[in-house]
């Protein structure tokens, strides 16, 4: 495991977020259709999820489909949904037996009924697990998440369940998709883009960023290990000295 096993668990990030980007460019470089880039990318997801729980990372958040990705051609969106459905069916049993609890960040409402049912089944099947939370960002946007949280608070106030003074940082966090989970420690973005593309805007307040030109389908366990090793060297001050 490239010396990773020597790193004490306490020094590893508790919560890692990954913007899985670059599938299309990976395919284009090879003269292949974008869909094949997504397929290859989905194989990396399996490796990275496994490696994460083996190392003892407790929360892994993967950005799979953003609120802005609906702008893509319908055929590409369909392919992505097919791939998701296929991957859930293929890997659910393994995730279940390895203690992974699946959580969805995002609103599943616009997805096809069949896919929603498959996802809901996977959530139910893994809800007793507590080794690692696997958050999957689907129709997820950080801005959308914050607006929804604000709406939830207004609804609670309207029902007389909270007053103005109850609106605290903690209360706001309870209204996010990540309710009960720690903030992001490490945000990884491959593919060469130096932006966060609406991912976990609230949770990344004090995250360490790790960018790389590597495209997601080339993101191996070794690449992941190098990001984790870099993280360990960072000096986090949280505004203090
Ligand atoms: C990431 O790869 C997957 C999704 C956003 C669903 P892209 O499809 O964005 O790949 P590039 O950025 O075009 O290379
Ligand atoms: C971010 O990638 C979304 C996901 C990886 C799911 P994009 O490819 O959509 O981001 P931009 O458009 O380059 O910012
Ligand atoms: Mg992209």
CSV table of C-alpha atoms and ligand atoms in Angstrom, one decimal:
chain,number,residue,atom,x,y,z
A,1,UNK,CA,0.0,0.0,0.0
A,2,UNK,CA,2.9,2.4,-0.8
A,3,UNK,CA,3.8,2.9,2.8
A,4,UNK,CA,0.4,4.3,3.6
A,5,UNK,CA,-0.2,1.7,6.2
A,6,UNK,CA,2.6,3.3,8.3
A,7,UNK,CA,0.6,6.6,8.6
A,8,UNK,CA,-1.5,6.6,11.8
A,9,UNK,CA,-5.2,6.9,11.2
A,10,UNK,CA,-5.5,10.0,13.3
A,11,UNK,CA,-3.3,11.9,10.8
A,12,UNK,CA,-5.4,11.0,7.8
A,13,UNK,CA,-8.2,13.3,6.8
A,14,UNK,CA,-11.5,12.3,8.4
A,15,UNK,CA,-13.4,13.6,5.4
A,16,UNK,CA,-12.2,13.6,1.8
A,17,UNK,CA,-14.1,15.1,-1.1
A,18,UNK,CA,-13.3,14.3,-4.7
A,19,UNK,CA,-14.5,16.2,-7.9
A,20,UNK,CA,-14.2,13.3,-10.3
A,21,UNK,CA,-13.4,15.3,-13.4
A,22,UNK,CA,-11.8,14.6,-16.8
A,23,UNK,CA,-13.6,11.6,-18.1
A,24,UNK,CA,-14.5,13.3,-21.4
A,25,UNK,CA,-11.0,14.5,-22.1
A,26,UNK,CA,-9.5,11.1,-21.2
A,27,UNK,CA,-11.8,9.6,-23.9
A,28,UNK,CA,-11.1,12.3,-26.5
A,29,UNK,CA,-7.3,11.9,-26.1
A,30,UNK,CA,-7.9,8.2,-27.2
A,31,UNK,CA,-10.4,9.0,-30.0
A,32,UNK,CA,-13.1,7.3,-28.0
A,33,UNK,CA,-16.7,8.4,-27.2
A,34,UNK,CA,-17.1,10.3,-24.0
A,35,UNK,CA,-19.2,7.5,-22.6
A,36,UNK,CA,-16.2,5.2,-22.5
A,37,UNK,CA,-14.4,7.8,-20.4
A,38,UNK,CA,-17.2,7.7,-17.9
A,39,UNK,CA,-17.1,3.9,-17.9
A,40,UNK,CA,-13.4,3.9,-17.2
A,41,UNK,CA,-13.9,6.6,-14.6
A,42,UNK,CA,-16.4,4.5,-12.8
A,43,UNK,CA,-13.8,1.7,-12.4
A,44,UNK,CA,-11.6,4.2,-10.5
A,45,UNK,CA,-14.5,5.0,-8.2
A,46,UNK,CA,-14.4,1.3,-7.0
A,47,UNK,CA,-10.6,1.4,-6.4
A,48,UNK,CA,-10.7,4.7,-4.5
A,49,UNK,CA,-13.7,3.7,-2.3
A,50,UNK,CA,-12.0,0.5,-1.3
A,51,UNK,CA,-8.7,2.1,-0.6
A,52,UNK,CA,-10.5,4.7,1.5
A,53,UNK,CA,-12.1,2.3,3.9
A,54,UNK,CA,-9.0,0.1,4.0
A,55,UNK,CA,-7.0,3.1,5.2
A,56,UNK,CA,-9.7,4.1,7.8
A,57,UNK,CA,-11.0,7.2,6.2
A,58,UNK,CA,-14.5,7.7,7.7
A,59,UNK,CA,-16.2,10.0,5.2
A,60,UNK,CA,-15.7,10.1,1.5
A,61,UNK,CA,-17.7,12.5,-0.7
A,62,UNK,CA,-17.7,11.9,-4.4
A,63,UNK,CA,-19.1,14.4,-6.9
A,64,UNK,CA,-20.8,12.4,-9.6
A,65,UNK,CA,-23.4,14.8,-11.1
A,66,UNK,CA,-23.9,18.5,-10.5
A,67,UNK,CA,-26.9,20.7,-10.6
A,68,UNK,CA,-25.2,22.3,-13.7
A,69,UNK,CA,-24.6,19.0,-15.5
A,70,UNK,CA,-28.2,19.0,-16.7
A,71,UNK,CA,-26.9,21.4,-19.4
A,72,UNK,CA,-25.2,18.4,-21.2
A,73,UNK,CA,-26.8,16.6,-24.1
A,74,UNK,CA,-29.6,14.2,-23.1
A,75,UNK,CA,-27.7,11.2,-24.5
A,76,UNK,CA,-24.7,11.8,-22.2
A,77,UNK,CA,-27.0,12.3,-19.2
A,78,UNK,CA,-28.7,9.0,-20.0
A,79,UNK,CA,-25.4,7.2,-20.3
A,80,UNK,CA,-24.3,8.5,-16.9
A,81,UNK,CA,-27.6,7.3,-15.3
A,82,UNK,CA,-27.2,3.9,-16.9
A,83,UNK,CA,-23.7,3.6,-15.6
A,84,UNK,CA,-24.8,4.6,-12.1
A,85,UNK,CA,-27.6,2.0,-12.1
A,86,UNK,CA,-25.1,-0.7,-13.3
A,87,UNK,CA,-22.5,0.3,-10.7
A,88,UNK,CA,-25.0,0.2,-7.8
A,89,UNK,CA,-26.2,-3.3,-8.8
A,90,UNK,CA,-22.7,-4.6,-9.3
A,91,UNK,CA,-21.1,-3.2,-6.1
A,92,UNK,CA,-23.8,-3.0,-3.5
A,93,UNK,CA,-23.2,-6.4,-1.9
A,94,UNK,CA,-19.5,-5.7,-1.6
A,95,UNK,CA,-20.1,-2.2,-0.1
A,96,UNK,CA,-22.6,-3.7,2.3
A,97,UNK,CA,-20.4,-6.4,3.6
A,98,UNK,CA,-17.5,-4.0,4.0
A,99,UNK,CA,-19.3,-1.6,6.3
A,100,UNK,CA,-19.9,1.2,3.8
A,101,UNK,CA,-23.0,3.4,4.4
A,102,UNK,CA,-24.2,5.1,1.2
A,103,UNK,CA,-25.6,8.6,1.5
A,104,UNK,CA,-26.9,10.8,-1.4
A,105,UNK,CA,-26.0,14.5,-1.5
A,106,UNK,CA,-28.5,16.2,-3.8
A,107,UNK,CA,-32.1,15.9,-4.8
A,108,UNK,CA,-33.1,12.7,-6.5
A,109,UNK,CA,-36.5,14.0,-7.6
A,110,UNK,CA,-35.6,14.6,-11.3
A,111,UNK,CA,-34.1,11.1,-11.8
A,112,UNK,CA,-36.0,8.2,-13.5
A,113,UNK,CA,-38.2,6.2,-11.2
A,114,UNK,CA,-36.3,3.0,-11.6
A,115,UNK,CA,-33.0,4.6,-10.8
A,116,UNK,CA,-34.5,6.3,-7.7
A,117,UNK,CA,-35.8,3.0,-6.5
A,118,UNK,CA,-32.4,1.3,-7.0
A,119,UNK,CA,-30.7,4.1,-5.1
A,120,UNK,CA,-33.2,4.0,-2.3
A,121,UNK,CA,-32.7,0.3,-2.0
A,122,UNK,CA,-28.9,0.8,-1.7
A,123,UNK,CA,-29.5,3.4,1.0
A,124,UNK,CA,-31.7,1.1,3.0
A,125,UNK,CA,-29.4,-1.9,2.5
A,126,UNK,CA,-26.4,0.0,4.0
A,127,UNK,CA,-28.0,2.2,6.6
A,128,UNK,CA,-26.8,0.0,9.5
A,129,UNK,CA,-23.2,0.3,8.4
A,130,UNK,CA,-20.7,2.6,10.2
A,131,UNK,CA,-17.2,1.9,8.9
A,132,UNK,CA,-17.3,4.6,6.2
A,133,UNK,CA,-19.9,7.1,4.9
A,134,UNK,CA,-19.8,7.2,1.1
A,135,UNK,CA,-21.5,10.4,0.1
A,136,UNK,CA,-22.4,10.5,-3.6
A,137,UNK,CA,-23.2,14.0,-5.0
A,138,UNK,CA,-26.1,13.5,-7.5
A,139,UNK,CA,-27.9,16.5,-8.8
A,140,UNK,CA,-25.8,18.2,-6.2
A,141,UNK,CA,-24.8,21.9,-6.0
A,142,UNK,CA,-23.4,23.7,-3.0
A,143,UNK,CA,-25.5,26.8,-3.6
A,144,UNK,CA,-28.7,24.7,-4.0
A,145,UNK,CA,-27.8,22.9,-0.7
A,146,UNK,CA,-27.5,26.3,1.2
A,147,UNK,CA,-30.8,27.6,-0.3
A,148,UNK,CA,-32.5,24.4,0.7
A,149,UNK,CA,-31.1,24.8,4.2
A,150,UNK,CA,-32.4,28.3,4.4
A,151,UNK,CA,-35.9,27.1,3.3
A,152,UNK,CA,-35.9,24.4,5.9
A,153,UNK,CA,-35.1,27.0,8.6
A,154,UNK,CA,-37.9,29.3,7.4
A,155,UNK,CA,-40.3,26.3,7.4
A,156,UNK,CA,-39.3,25.4,11.0
A,157,UNK,CA,-39.8,29.1,12.0
A,158,UNK,CA,-43.2,29.2,10.3
A,159,UNK,CA,-44.3,26.1,12.2
A,160,UNK,CA,-43.2,27.8,15.5
A,161,UNK,CA,-40.5,25.1,16.0
A,162,UNK,CA,-37.6,27.6,16.1
A,163,UNK,CA,-37.1,31.3,16.6
A,164,UNK,CA,-34.6,33.8,15.2
A,165,UNK,CA,-32.1,33.0,18.0
A,166,UNK,CA,-32.2,29.3,17.2
A,167,UNK,CA,-30.6,29.9,13.8
A,168,UNK,CA,-27.0,29.1,14.7
A,169,UNK,CA,-24.1,27.6,12.7
A,170,UNK,CA,-25.0,24.2,14.3
A,171,UNK,CA,-28.7,24.5,13.3
A,172,UNK,CA,-27.7,25.5,9.7
A,173,UNK,CA,-25.4,22.5,9.5
A,174,UNK,CA,-28.2,20.2,10.6
A,175,UNK,CA,-30.2,21.4,7.5
A,176,UNK,CA,-27.4,20.4,5.0
A,177,UNK,CA,-27.2,17.0,3.2
A,178,UNK,CA,-24.1,16.2,5.4
A,179,UNK,CA,-26.0,16.5,8.7
A,180,UNK,CA,-24.0,14.9,11.4
A,181,UNK,CA,-20.8,14.6,9.3
A,182,UNK,CA,-17.6,16.5,9.9
A,183,UNK,CA,-16.4,19.3,7.5
A,184,UNK,CA,-14.2,18.5,4.5
A,185,UNK,CA,-10.5,18.1,5.4
A,186,UNK,CA,-9.2,17.5,1.9
A,187,UNK,CA,-10.7,18.4,-1.4
A,188,UNK,CA,-9.1,16.7,-4.4
A,189,UNK,CA,-9.7,17.8,-8.0
A,190,UNK,CA,-8.0,16.1,-10.9
A,191,UNK,CA,-8.2,17.1,-14.6
A,192,UNK,CA,-6.3,20.4,-14.3
A,193,UNK,CA,-9.2,22.7,-13.6
A,194,UNK,CA,-8.5,25.0,-10.6
A,195,UNK,CA,-12.1,25.5,-9.4
A,196,UNK,CA,-14.6,23.9,-7.1
A,197,UNK,CA,-17.6,23.9,-9.5
A,198,UNK,CA,-20.2,24.3,-6.8
A,199,UNK,CA,-19.0,21.4,-4.7
A,200,UNK,CA,-19.5,21.4,-0.9
A,201,UNK,CA,-19.2,25.2,-0.7
A,202,UNK,CA,-20.1,25.3,3.0
A,203,UNK,CA,-18.2,22.2,4.1
A,204,UNK,CA,-15.0,23.2,2.4
A,205,UNK,CA,-14.4,26.3,4.6
A,206,UNK,CA,-11.2,25.0,6.0
A,207,UNK,CA,-10.4,22.1,3.6
A,208,UNK,CA,-6.9,21.6,2.2
A,209,UNK,CA,-7.0,21.7,-1.7
A,210,UNK,CA,-5.1,19.2,-3.9
A,211,UNK,CA,-5.2,19.8,-7.6
A,212,UNK,CA,-3.6,17.6,-10.3
A,213,UNK,CA,-3.6,17.5,-14.1
A,214,UNK,CA,-4.3,13.8,-14.0
A,215,UNK,CA,-7.6,12.9,-15.6
A,216,UNK,CA,-10.1,11.0,-13.4
A,217,UNK,CA,-9.8,7.7,-15.3
A,218,UNK,CA,-6.1,7.7,-14.6
A,219,UNK,CA,-6.6,8.4,-10.9
A,220,UNK,CA,-5.1,5.3,-9.3
A,221,UNK,CA,-4.6,4.4,-5.7
A,222,UNK,CA,-1.0,5.6,-6.0
A,223,UNK,CA,-2.2,9.0,-7.1
A,224,UNK,CA,-4.6,9.1,-4.2
A,225,UNK,CA,-1.9,8.0,-1.8
A,226,UNK,CA,0.3,10.9,-2.9
A,227,UNK,CA,-2.6,13.4,-2.2
A,228,UNK,CA,-3.0,11.9,1.2
A,229,UNK,CA,0.7,12.1,1.9
A,230,UNK,CA,0.7,15.8,0.9
A,231,UNK,CA,-2.2,16.4,3.1
A,232,UNK,CA,-0.3,15.1,6.1
A,233,UNK,CA,2.4,17.7,5.6
A,234,UNK,CA,0.0,20.6,5.6
A,235,UNK,CA,0.0,23.0,8.5
A,236,UNK,CA,-3.6,23.8,9.3
A,237,UNK,CA,-4.1,26.9,11.4
A,238,UNK,CA,-7.9,27.6,11.2
A,239,UNK,CA,-7.2,31.3,11.6
A,240,UNK,CA,-5.0,30.8,14.7
A,241,UNK,CA,-1.2,31.0,15.0
B,1,LIG,C1,-16.6,14.3,-15.0
B,1,LIG,O1,-16.0,14.2,-16.3
B,1,LIG,C2,-17.9,13.5,-15.0
B,1,LIG,C3,-19.0,14.4,-14.8
B,1,LIG,C4,-19.1,15.7,-14.7
B,1,LIG,C5,-20.3,13.7,-14.8
B,1,LIG,P1,-16.4,15.2,-17.4
B,1,LIG,O2,-17.5,14.6,-18.2
B,1,LIG,O3,-16.7,16.6,-16.9
B,1,LIG,O4,-15.0,15.2,-18.3
B,1,LIG,P2,-14.4,16.5,-19.0
B,1,LIG,O5,-14.3,17.6,-18.0
B,1,LIG,O6,-15.3,16.8,-20.1
B,1,LIG,O7,-13.1,16.0,-19.5
B,2,LIG,C1,-17.7,19.0,-11.9
B,2,LIG,O1,-17.2,18.8,-13.1
B,2,LIG,C2,-18.9,18.1,-11.6
B,2,LIG,C3,-18.6,16.7,-11.5
B,2,LIG,C4,-17.4,16.2,-11.5
B,2,LIG,C5,-19.7,15.8,-11.2
B,2,LIG,P1,-17.7,19.7,-14.4
B,2,LIG,O2,-17.0,19.1,-15.6
B,2,LIG,O3,-19.1,19.7,-14.5
B,2,LIG,O4,-17.2,21.1,-14.0
B,2,LIG,P2,-16.8,22.4,-14.9
B,2,LIG,O5,-17.9,22.6,-15.8
B,2,LIG,O6,-15.5,22.1,-15.6
B,2,LIG,O7,-16.6,23.5,-13.9
B,3,LIG,MG1,-15.6,18.2,-16.6
